[in-house]
């Protein structure tokens, strides 16, 4: 009997104790999980709460986008642990909690041994949403293996890289390119040419910043693309070798190495590439009235058909060497040196037919051989001090870069046939040379101070000082067959841009509501000086509109930013952003001396250009399900004094002082430009072997302005979309397909047709997953062409342009002590996030 009563009594007491605990008021246990090295919040880390008296009672939760967790439970004694993939588990036993408790920041350290056993999670491109940006972790994109950074950007949602290599964000080309959060010679001093030479393998992630906070440059009315390069942080030696080759002839090799000790981190990237890039173009220009050309000895024609072929050879080498020294666990200093050298050779063959009333008059073949050599050197120094694990950080940067580019062009245009009575047609040969010397200094400091648990203050300064000297010379054949200097086109343009910026911002969190408010002040000095053998009066007459040949303009502006986000839960939020931006004219938009794209087409800068300013609003929504992630936004932007290029017929001075009629492209400030748009992105992972993502962006722009009495006001709708699928096949073979389509659009003086492009790639792992071989085809259908129609008061033109034809490429990657597709969700030593509360 006693054996029965005693267990019943114990059961009754246990039941009573359980009921008593349930009747107690629950308490809250909260905290933040961060990376011990970078201070980064760790999203989706697991917090486990185990009852010490009854181990079967387990509860817990996961961290949100800011690394924070909060769990409700009854008072008692618990064993706690925090787990995150590829990190050492944090645990504490027999912890007694009788009231609401904030555990503060819990730091997790990387588990180097465990990394070798981690299953692949990060090979797909994932998206993270912050208060002021979207972060796309590139992962393993098969189609960009052996490709360039420019190729990789073409696969990022909201971004478009057109057939000329120009980068746009949401259809707007005024986008600022940063490398590791800073202006850099790696991005090509404001152009995008350098991005077409650097390997995509160097990218860790791309930050699409459509609503930049005050911490970022105010430059770029479309927003900012911040390219974050890889930096290994695990102890020991690791690296990779990527070799590739393909058709049309292209090949290269990139070597990445990293050696990390307790006190030092040495990193190196060295690459060489050779590429032949055949392209083509077709231009059919019909003039409303017959015209005469001094080069053709005044033969009349009303139609010009140009059939172009481009044969390009690009050779380039790049090298990046750096070392990071760790004073202690909180502070370090990094020094790095970057070099890029290029030697290009482009041959453009332009078959011309001049017609009158559709009767061929004269046919010529214009050959232009252009060689270009460029060298870039950049030295950077970065210091970072993390005062604690709560985000109290000070960084300081200094950077110096110098770039020299030399271009030479040799132009000849012999006559193929002549159906006129004039037998003296002799188009003079031309020779051009252009040298650009660019220097840039950058100094920057940022300070982040947490205020309490959920607030943060930040302030900083950036000084950016650039100088560019362009020396352009044009020689043309005279009547004696001798090349002589055309002083009307020869010049030196000395351009300086200095920008001082101060900013401050404050962010906080109230429950599920986050905000980040900032104000940036930028003072800009734009200076330009033209040196020419022409007098001031001759210059004004040559340019056909008043210009200042020695200008010094200063602009000071305030740029407020507001970023708000409300979290319904850790998987759903809505955000709102506002920012004011500036678009400063670059040197080639200000240089009034014409550059020649052909004998009858020139581009001419405008020294009278003023900066354009914009105000932009962005409303976004994010929702995550187990297998599906949805991102969406609607946006509106108004830009005043917007730049637009217009085409007009003008006369320039040719050989012997003759007046030659040409089509001039020139930019002007054309009043206002309103942009309204919406975008939607989906990332779907239904099974382990299939990953699908796609996005679509629809936008409208409405231009209001006139020039020289011509009204250029118009409204235009366009859109672009992309689709990507990745299938894991048997035998460790992956198959990826990328498709992109840009819809037709109205332009200022015409219309552009839609563009379709499809990329295809396959890869297979070899040698115990230490190596991967890939095959990819870019522009599978050979359809990446720009078809457009242009009309003015003087002519109409149909054109087709293909920058590069279909390409086939095979690449082989071998990894040394590197695990494939590692997803560690951590940044390098010099990177930290802002605005996470």
JSON list of N, CA and C in Angstrom, two decimals, residues 9 21 46 54 57 60 87 93 193 207 256 325-326 422 521 549 555-556 568 631 748 835:
[
{"chain": "A", "resi": 9, "resn": "UNK", "atom": "N", "xyz": [1.43, 10.67, -3.82]},
{"chain": "A", "resi": 9, "resn": "UNK", "atom": "CA", "xyz": [1.70, 11.91, -3.11]},
{"chain": "A", "resi": 9, "resn": "UNK", "atom": "C", "xyz": [2.70, 12.77, -3.87]},
{"chain": "A", "resi": 21, "resn": "UNK", "atom": "N", "xyz": [3.36, 27.37, -10.72]},
{"chain": "A", "resi": 21, "resn": "UNK", "atom": "CA", "xyz": [4.22, 28.09, -11.66]},
{"chain": "A", "resi": 21, "resn": "UNK", "atom": "C", "xyz": [3.41, 28.72, -12.78]},
{"chain": "A", "resi": 46, "resn": "UNK", "atom": "N", "xyz": [19.68, 31.05, -32.74]},
{"chain": "A", "resi": 46, "resn": "UNK", "atom": "CA", "xyz": [18.69, 30.37, -31.91]},
{"chain": "A", "resi": 46, "resn": "UNK", "atom": "C", "xyz": [19.02, 30.54, -30.43]},
{"chain": "A", "resi": 54, "resn": "UNK", "atom": "N", "xyz": [13.64, 20.53, -14.77]},
{"chain": "A", "resi": 54, "resn": "UNK", "atom": "CA", "xyz": [12.92, 19.61, -15.65]},
{"chain": "A", "resi": 54, "resn": "UNK", "atom": "C", "xyz": [13.44, 19.79, -17.08]},
{"chain": "A", "resi": 57, "resn": "UNK", "atom": "N", "xyz": [11.40, 20.43, -20.30]},
{"chain": "A", "resi": 57, "resn": "UNK", "atom": "CA", "xyz": [10.72, 21.70, -20.57]},
{"chain": "A", "resi": 57, "resn": "UNK", "atom": "C", "xyz": [11.70, 22.65, -21.26]},
{"chain": "A", "resi": 60, "resn": "UNK", "atom": "N", "xyz": [12.21, 28.86, -26.26]},
{"chain": "A", "resi": 60, "resn": "UNK", "atom": "CA", "xyz": [13.23, 29.72, -26.85]},
{"chain": "A", "resi": 60, "resn": "UNK", "atom": "C", "xyz": [12.69, 30.51, -28.03]},
{"chain": "A", "resi": 87, "resn": "UNK", "atom": "N", "xyz": [29.32, 28.81, -35.74]},
{"chain": "A", "resi": 87, "resn": "UNK", "atom": "CA", "xyz": [29.83, 29.55, -34.59]},
{"chain": "A", "resi": 87, "resn": "UNK", "atom": "C", "xyz": [29.83, 28.64, -33.36]},
{"chain": "A", "resi": 93, "resn": "UNK", "atom": "N", "xyz": [24.73, 27.64, -17.38]},
{"chain": "A", "resi": 93, "resn": "UNK", "atom": "CA", "xyz": [23.88, 26.71, -16.66]},
{"chain": "A", "resi": 93, "resn": "UNK", "atom": "C", "xyz": [23.42, 27.30, -15.34]},
{"chain": "A", "resi": 193, "resn": "UNK", "atom": "N", "xyz": [34.06, 51.83, -66.60]},
{"chain": "A", "resi": 193, "resn": "UNK", "atom": "CA", "xyz": [34.94, 51.01, -67.43]},
{"chain": "A", "resi": 193, "resn": "UNK", "atom": "C", "xyz": [35.78, 50.05, -66.59]},
{"chain": "A", "resi": 207, "resn": "UNK", "atom": "N", "xyz": [25.32, 46.11, -51.96]},
{"chain": "A", "resi": 207, "resn": "UNK", "atom": "CA", "xyz": [24.30, 46.84, -51.23]},
{"chain": "A", "resi": 207, "resn": "UNK", "atom": "C", "xyz": [23.60, 47.80, -52.19]},
{"chain": "A", "resi": 256, "resn": "UNK", "atom": "N", "xyz": [43.37, 34.38, -55.40]},
{"chain": "A", "resi": 256, "resn": "UNK", "atom": "CA", "xyz": [43.07, 35.02, -54.12]},
{"chain": "A", "resi": 256, "resn": "UNK", "atom": "C", "xyz": [43.75, 34.23, -53.01]},
{"chain": "A", "resi": 325, "resn": "UNK", "atom": "N", "xyz": [46.57, 44.71, -39.21]},
{"chain": "A", "resi": 325, "resn": "UNK", "atom": "CA", "xyz": [47.25, 44.45, -37.94]},
{"chain": "A", "resi": 325, "resn": "UNK", "atom": "C", "xyz": [46.27, 44.67, -36.81]},
{"chain": "A", "resi": 326, "resn": "UNK", "atom": "N", "xyz": [46.15, 43.68, -35.93]},
{"chain": "A", "resi": 326, "resn": "UNK", "atom": "CA", "xyz": [45.21, 43.76, -34.82]},
{"chain": "A", "resi": 326, "resn": "UNK", "atom": "C", "xyz": [45.95, 44.19, -33.55]},
{"chain": "A", "resi": 422, "resn": "UNK", "atom": "N", "xyz": [32.17, 64.25, -109.85]},
{"chain": "A", "resi": 422, "resn": "UNK", "atom": "CA", "xyz": [33.32, 64.79, -109.14]},
{"chain": "A", "resi": 422, "resn": "UNK", "atom": "C", "xyz": [34.31, 63.65, -108.87]},
{"chain": "A", "resi": 521, "resn": "UNK", "atom": "N", "xyz": [25.63, 67.91, -44.80]},
{"chain": "A", "resi": 521, "resn": "UNK", "atom": "CA", "xyz": [25.97, 69.17, -45.46]},
{"chain": "A", "resi": 521, "resn": "UNK", "atom": "C", "xyz": [27.16, 68.92, -46.37]},
{"chain": "A", "resi": 549, "resn": "UNK", "atom": "N", "xyz": [35.34, 80.08, -70.04]},
{"chain": "A", "resi": 549, "resn": "UNK", "atom": "CA", "xyz": [36.52, 79.24, -70.26]},
{"chain": "A", "resi": 549, "resn": "UNK", "atom": "C", "xyz": [37.38, 79.10, -69.00]},
{"chain": "A", "resi": 555, "resn": "UNK", "atom": "N", "xyz": [28.98, 75.29, -54.60]},
{"chain": "A", "resi": 555, "resn": "UNK", "atom": "CA", "xyz": [27.61, 74.98, -54.24]},
{"chain": "A", "resi": 555, "resn": "UNK", "atom": "C", "xyz": [27.61, 74.35, -52.84]},
{"chain": "A", "resi": 556, "resn": "UNK", "atom": "N", "xyz": [26.77, 74.87, -51.98]},
{"chain": "A", "resi": 556, "resn": "UNK", "atom": "CA", "xyz": [26.60, 74.30, -50.64]},
{"chain": "A", "resi": 556, "resn": "UNK", "atom": "C", "xyz": [25.15, 73.91, -50.46]},
{"chain": "A", "resi": 568, "resn": "UNK", "atom": "N", "xyz": [6.18, 44.00, -38.16]},
{"chain": "A", "resi": 568, "resn": "UNK", "atom": "CA", "xyz": [5.02, 43.26, -37.66]},
{"chain": "A", "resi": 568, "resn": "UNK", "atom": "C", "xyz": [5.49, 42.05, -36.86]},
{"chain": "A", "resi": 631, "resn": "UNK", "atom": "N", "xyz": [9.86, 40.91, -51.60]},
{"chain": "A", "resi": 631, "resn": "UNK", "atom": "CA", "xyz": [10.25, 42.30, -51.37]},
{"chain": "A", "resi": 631, "resn": "UNK", "atom": "C", "xyz": [9.53, 43.17, -52.40]},
{"chain": "A", "resi": 748, "resn": "UNK", "atom": "N", "xyz": [14.02, 61.24, -75.21]},
{"chain": "A", "resi": 748, "resn": "UNK", "atom": "CA", "xyz": [13.79, 62.66, -75.43]},
{"chain": "A", "resi": 748, "resn": "UNK", "atom": "C", "xyz": [13.52, 62.95, -76.90]},
{"chain": "A", "resi": 835, "resn": "UNK", "atom": "N", "xyz": [22.49, 51.90, -38.36]},
{"chain": "A", "resi": 835, "resn": "UNK", "atom": "CA", "xyz": [21.05, 52.01, -38.38]},
{"chain": "A", "resi": 835, "resn": "UNK", "atom": "C", "xyz": [20.34, 50.70, -38.07]}
]
